[in-house]
């Protein structure tokens, strides 16, 4: 599934747009950065409640398809700048992590 | 042989990831395969974070001697009191401030060891030195 299709299907908001429309290979959930660094896989969307600039650094290094911030959490302004500079899409979900994951699972991810 | 140095300041959370990002770009240019590039990126990121949250500051040195990439991460203290505990997954001495940002999972050194081909860690109160090696896979060796 492409990121564009994921956005259409979920209705979630793309808060940091980027030109890329990467394929989404799966989903990873985690708020501890070393856990995410150790276990995440390229192409996954990453569900997290962390919104500081380091999230973007991790997403870029891990080559995630996008970051999904849960519970309508606002993105730190500096993180937004980093997201634009690194071409990392950031999506906002109004749901908690579990409910967000269920939506994505129902889409076949 | 190509050598590069990157200084990392203590508690500079805002810049965390910049050195790893530069090294990732560099090793891509050296022609490392994508999987090894990601392993180097994970190890470098964790080492950079360790310098920021645990040390008084330090330096990452990248030394490329084909087919090996060597990373030397050296800080100026305060040292790791118990290396055995530090290597234990889940054990962390990170500050509350660091933990609030998602650091301090106690997985940093484990991630570094898992992602490197050679791993050597020494520490005393004057500083910690981590030496890592990553072998570039050629088509014949892949």
mmCIF file of N, CA and C in Angstrom, chain B residues 10-55:
data_model
loop_
_atom_site.group_PDB
_atom_site.id
_atom_site.type_symbol
_atom_site.label_atom_id
_atom_site.label_comp_id
_atom_site.label_asym_id
_atom_site.label_seq_id
_atom_site.Cartn_x
_atom_site.Cartn_y
_atom_site.Cartn_z
ATOM 1 N N UNK B 10 28.201 17.108 25.083
ATOM 2 C CA UNK B 10 27.317 16.541 26.107
ATOM 3 C C UNK B 10 25.996 17.302 26.143
ATOM 4 N N UNK B 11 24.920 16.572 26.328
ATOM 5 C CA UNK B 11 23.570 17.110 26.519
ATOM 6 C C UNK B 11 23.030 17.930 25.343
ATOM 7 N N UNK B 12 23.649 17.785 24.177
ATOM 8 C CA UNK B 12 23.185 18.535 23.005
ATOM 9 C C UNK B 12 22.110 17.720 22.280
ATOM 10 N N UNK B 13 20.954 17.574 22.940
ATOM 11 C CA UNK B 13 19.889 16.729 22.408
ATOM 12 C C UNK B 13 19.396 17.207 21.041
ATOM 13 N N UNK B 14 19.423 18.538 20.850
ATOM 14 C CA UNK B 14 18.851 19.082 19.615
ATOM 15 C C UNK B 14 19.599 18.610 18.383
ATOM 16 N N UNK B 15 20.903 18.380 18.529
ATOM 17 C CA UNK B 15 21.688 17.972 17.352
ATOM 18 C C UNK B 15 21.809 16.453 17.241
ATOM 19 N N UNK B 16 21.188 15.732 18.170
ATOM 20 C CA UNK B 16 21.332 14.274 18.170
ATOM 21 C C UNK B 16 20.874 13.691 16.839
ATOM 22 N N UNK B 17 21.710 12.878 16.256
ATOM 23 C CA UNK B 17 21.379 12.254 14.975
ATOM 24 C C UNK B 17 22.107 12.877 13.796
ATOM 25 N N UNK B 18 22.648 14.083 14.001
ATOM 26 C CA UNK B 18 23.310 14.755 12.867
ATOM 27 C C UNK B 18 24.585 14.040 12.440
ATOM 28 N N UNK B 19 25.372 13.602 13.422
ATOM 29 C CA UNK B 19 26.625 12.913 13.075
ATOM 30 C C UNK B 19 26.312 11.585 12.389
ATOM 31 N N UNK B 20 25.345 10.849 12.943
ATOM 32 C CA UNK B 20 24.980 9.564 12.328
ATOM 33 C C UNK B 20 24.489 9.768 10.899
ATOM 34 N N UNK B 21 23.727 10.831 10.714
ATOM 35 C CA UNK B 21 23.190 11.105 9.387
ATOM 36 C C UNK B 21 24.323 11.371 8.384
ATOM 37 N N UNK B 22 25.332 12.149 8.827
ATOM 38 C CA UNK B 22 26.470 12.435 7.940
ATOM 39 C C UNK B 22 27.275 11.168 7.636
ATOM 40 N N UNK B 23 27.435 10.322 8.660
ATOM 41 C CA UNK B 23 28.218 9.096 8.457
ATOM 42 C C UNK B 23 27.442 8.137 7.551
ATOM 43 N N UNK B 24 26.130 8.120 7.703
ATOM 44 C CA UNK B 24 25.313 7.255 6.836
ATOM 45 C C UNK B 24 25.500 7.655 5.365
ATOM 46 N N UNK B 25 25.451 8.979 5.106
ATOM 47 C CA UNK B 25 25.658 9.470 3.739
ATOM 48 C C UNK B 25 27.041 9.061 3.232
ATOM 49 N N UNK B 26 28.019 9.207 4.105
ATOM 50 C CA UNK B 26 29.404 8.909 3.735
ATOM 51 C C UNK B 26 29.573 7.439 3.340
ATOM 52 N N UNK B 27 29.010 6.535 4.134
ATOM 53 C CA UNK B 27 29.222 5.113 3.837
ATOM 54 C C UNK B 27 28.431 4.669 2.606
ATOM 55 N N UNK B 28 27.328 5.367 2.335
ATOM 56 C CA UNK B 28 26.622 5.106 1.068
ATOM 57 C C UNK B 28 27.541 5.432 -0.097
ATOM 58 N N UNK B 29 28.224 6.580 0.041
ATOM 59 C CA UNK B 29 29.156 6.988 -1.023
ATOM 60 C C UNK B 29 30.326 6.014 -1.149
ATOM 61 N N UNK B 30 30.721 5.397 -0.051
ATOM 62 C CA UNK B 30 31.799 4.403 -0.103
ATOM 63 C C UNK B 30 31.339 3.108 -0.766
ATOM 64 N N UNK B 31 30.045 3.000 -1.030
ATOM 65 C CA UNK B 31 29.548 1.835 -1.753
ATOM 66 C C UNK B 31 29.146 0.657 -0.881
ATOM 67 N N UNK B 32 28.901 0.920 0.417
ATOM 68 C CA UNK B 32 28.405 -0.169 1.272
ATOM 69 C C UNK B 32 26.978 -0.532 0.847
ATOM 70 N N UNK B 33 26.627 -1.823 1.002
ATOM 71 C CA UNK B 33 25.285 -2.270 0.617
ATOM 72 C C UNK B 33 24.261 -1.686 1.597
ATOM 73 N N UNK B 34 22.971 -1.597 1.181
ATOM 74 C CA UNK B 34 21.953 -0.926 2.008
ATOM 75 C C UNK B 34 21.795 -1.530 3.400
ATOM 76 N N UNK B 35 21.928 -2.843 3.520
ATOM 77 C CA UNK B 35 21.743 -3.457 4.852
ATOM 78 C C UNK B 35 22.883 -3.042 5.781
ATOM 79 N N UNK B 36 24.115 -3.074 5.267
ATOM 80 C CA UNK B 36 25.257 -2.659 6.096
ATOM 81 C C UNK B 36 25.176 -1.164 6.410
ATOM 82 N N UNK B 37 24.712 -0.381 5.440
ATOM 83 C CA UNK B 37 24.546 1.062 5.697
ATOM 84 C C UNK B 37 23.603 1.274 6.876
ATOM 85 N N UNK B 38 22.504 0.519 6.906
ATOM 86 C CA UNK B 38 21.534 0.684 8.006
ATOM 87 C C UNK B 38 22.126 0.201 9.325
ATOM 88 N N UNK B 39 22.922 -0.879 9.282
ATOM 89 C CA UNK B 39 23.560 -1.357 10.517
ATOM 90 C C UNK B 39 24.531 -0.303 11.058
ATOM 91 N N UNK B 40 25.285 0.297 10.150
ATOM 92 C CA UNK B 40 26.228 1.347 10.566
ATOM 93 C C UNK B 40 25.450 2.536 11.145
ATOM 94 N N UNK B 41 24.322 2.867 10.497
ATOM 95 C CA UNK B 41 23.519 4.010 10.964
ATOM 96 C C UNK B 41 22.978 3.759 12.370
ATOM 97 N N UNK B 42 22.491 2.558 12.626
ATOM 98 C CA UNK B 42 21.944 2.235 13.952
ATOM 99 C C UNK B 42 23.055 2.322 15.007
ATOM 100 N N UNK B 43 24.193 1.684 14.715
ATOM 101 C CA UNK B 43 25.302 1.671 15.682
ATOM 102 C C UNK B 43 25.817 3.082 15.938
ATOM 103 N N UNK B 44 25.947 3.866 14.873
ATOM 104 C CA UNK B 44 26.474 5.223 15.024
ATOM 105 C C UNK B 44 25.510 6.100 15.815
ATOM 106 N N UNK B 45 24.218 5.953 15.514
ATOM 107 C CA UNK B 45 23.216 6.748 16.224
ATOM 108 C C UNK B 45 23.266 6.449 17.724
ATOM 109 N N UNK B 46 23.292 5.171 18.059
ATOM 110 C CA UNK B 46 23.306 4.794 19.470
ATOM 111 C C UNK B 46 24.571 5.320 20.165
ATOM 112 N N UNK B 47 25.700 5.236 19.477
ATOM 113 C CA UNK B 47 26.951 5.716 20.068
ATOM 114 C C UNK B 47 26.908 7.234 20.251
ATOM 115 N N UNK B 48 26.334 7.916 19.255
ATOM 116 C CA UNK B 48 26.202 9.377 19.336
ATOM 117 C C UNK B 48 25.305 9.759 20.512
ATOM 118 N N UNK B 49 24.187 9.042 20.674
ATOM 119 C CA UNK B 49 23.272 9.317 21.781
ATOM 120 C C UNK B 49 23.968 9.057 23.116
ATOM 121 N N UNK B 50 24.753 7.989 23.187
ATOM 122 C CA UNK B 50 25.473 7.705 24.433
ATOM 123 C C UNK B 50 26.410 8.852 24.799
ATOM 124 N N UNK B 51 27.087 9.420 23.790
ATOM 125 C CA UNK B 51 27.973 10.567 24.059
ATOM 126 C C UNK B 51 27.162 11.726 24.626
ATOM 127 N N UNK B 52 25.983 11.954 24.036
ATOM 128 C CA UNK B 52 25.167 13.106 24.451
ATOM 129 C C UNK B 52 24.596 12.920 25.853
ATOM 130 N N UNK B 53 24.032 11.731 26.116
ATOM 131 C CA UNK B 53 23.309 11.599 27.390
ATOM 132 C C UNK B 53 24.186 11.111 28.538
ATOM 133 N N UNK B 54 25.300 10.455 28.237
ATOM 134 C CA UNK B 54 26.082 9.879 29.341
ATOM 135 C C UNK B 54 27.469 10.496 29.524
ATOM 136 N N UNK B 55 28.032 11.129 28.500
ATOM 137 C CA UNK B 55 29.437 11.536 28.626
ATOM 138 C C UNK B 55 29.569 13.045 28.849
#
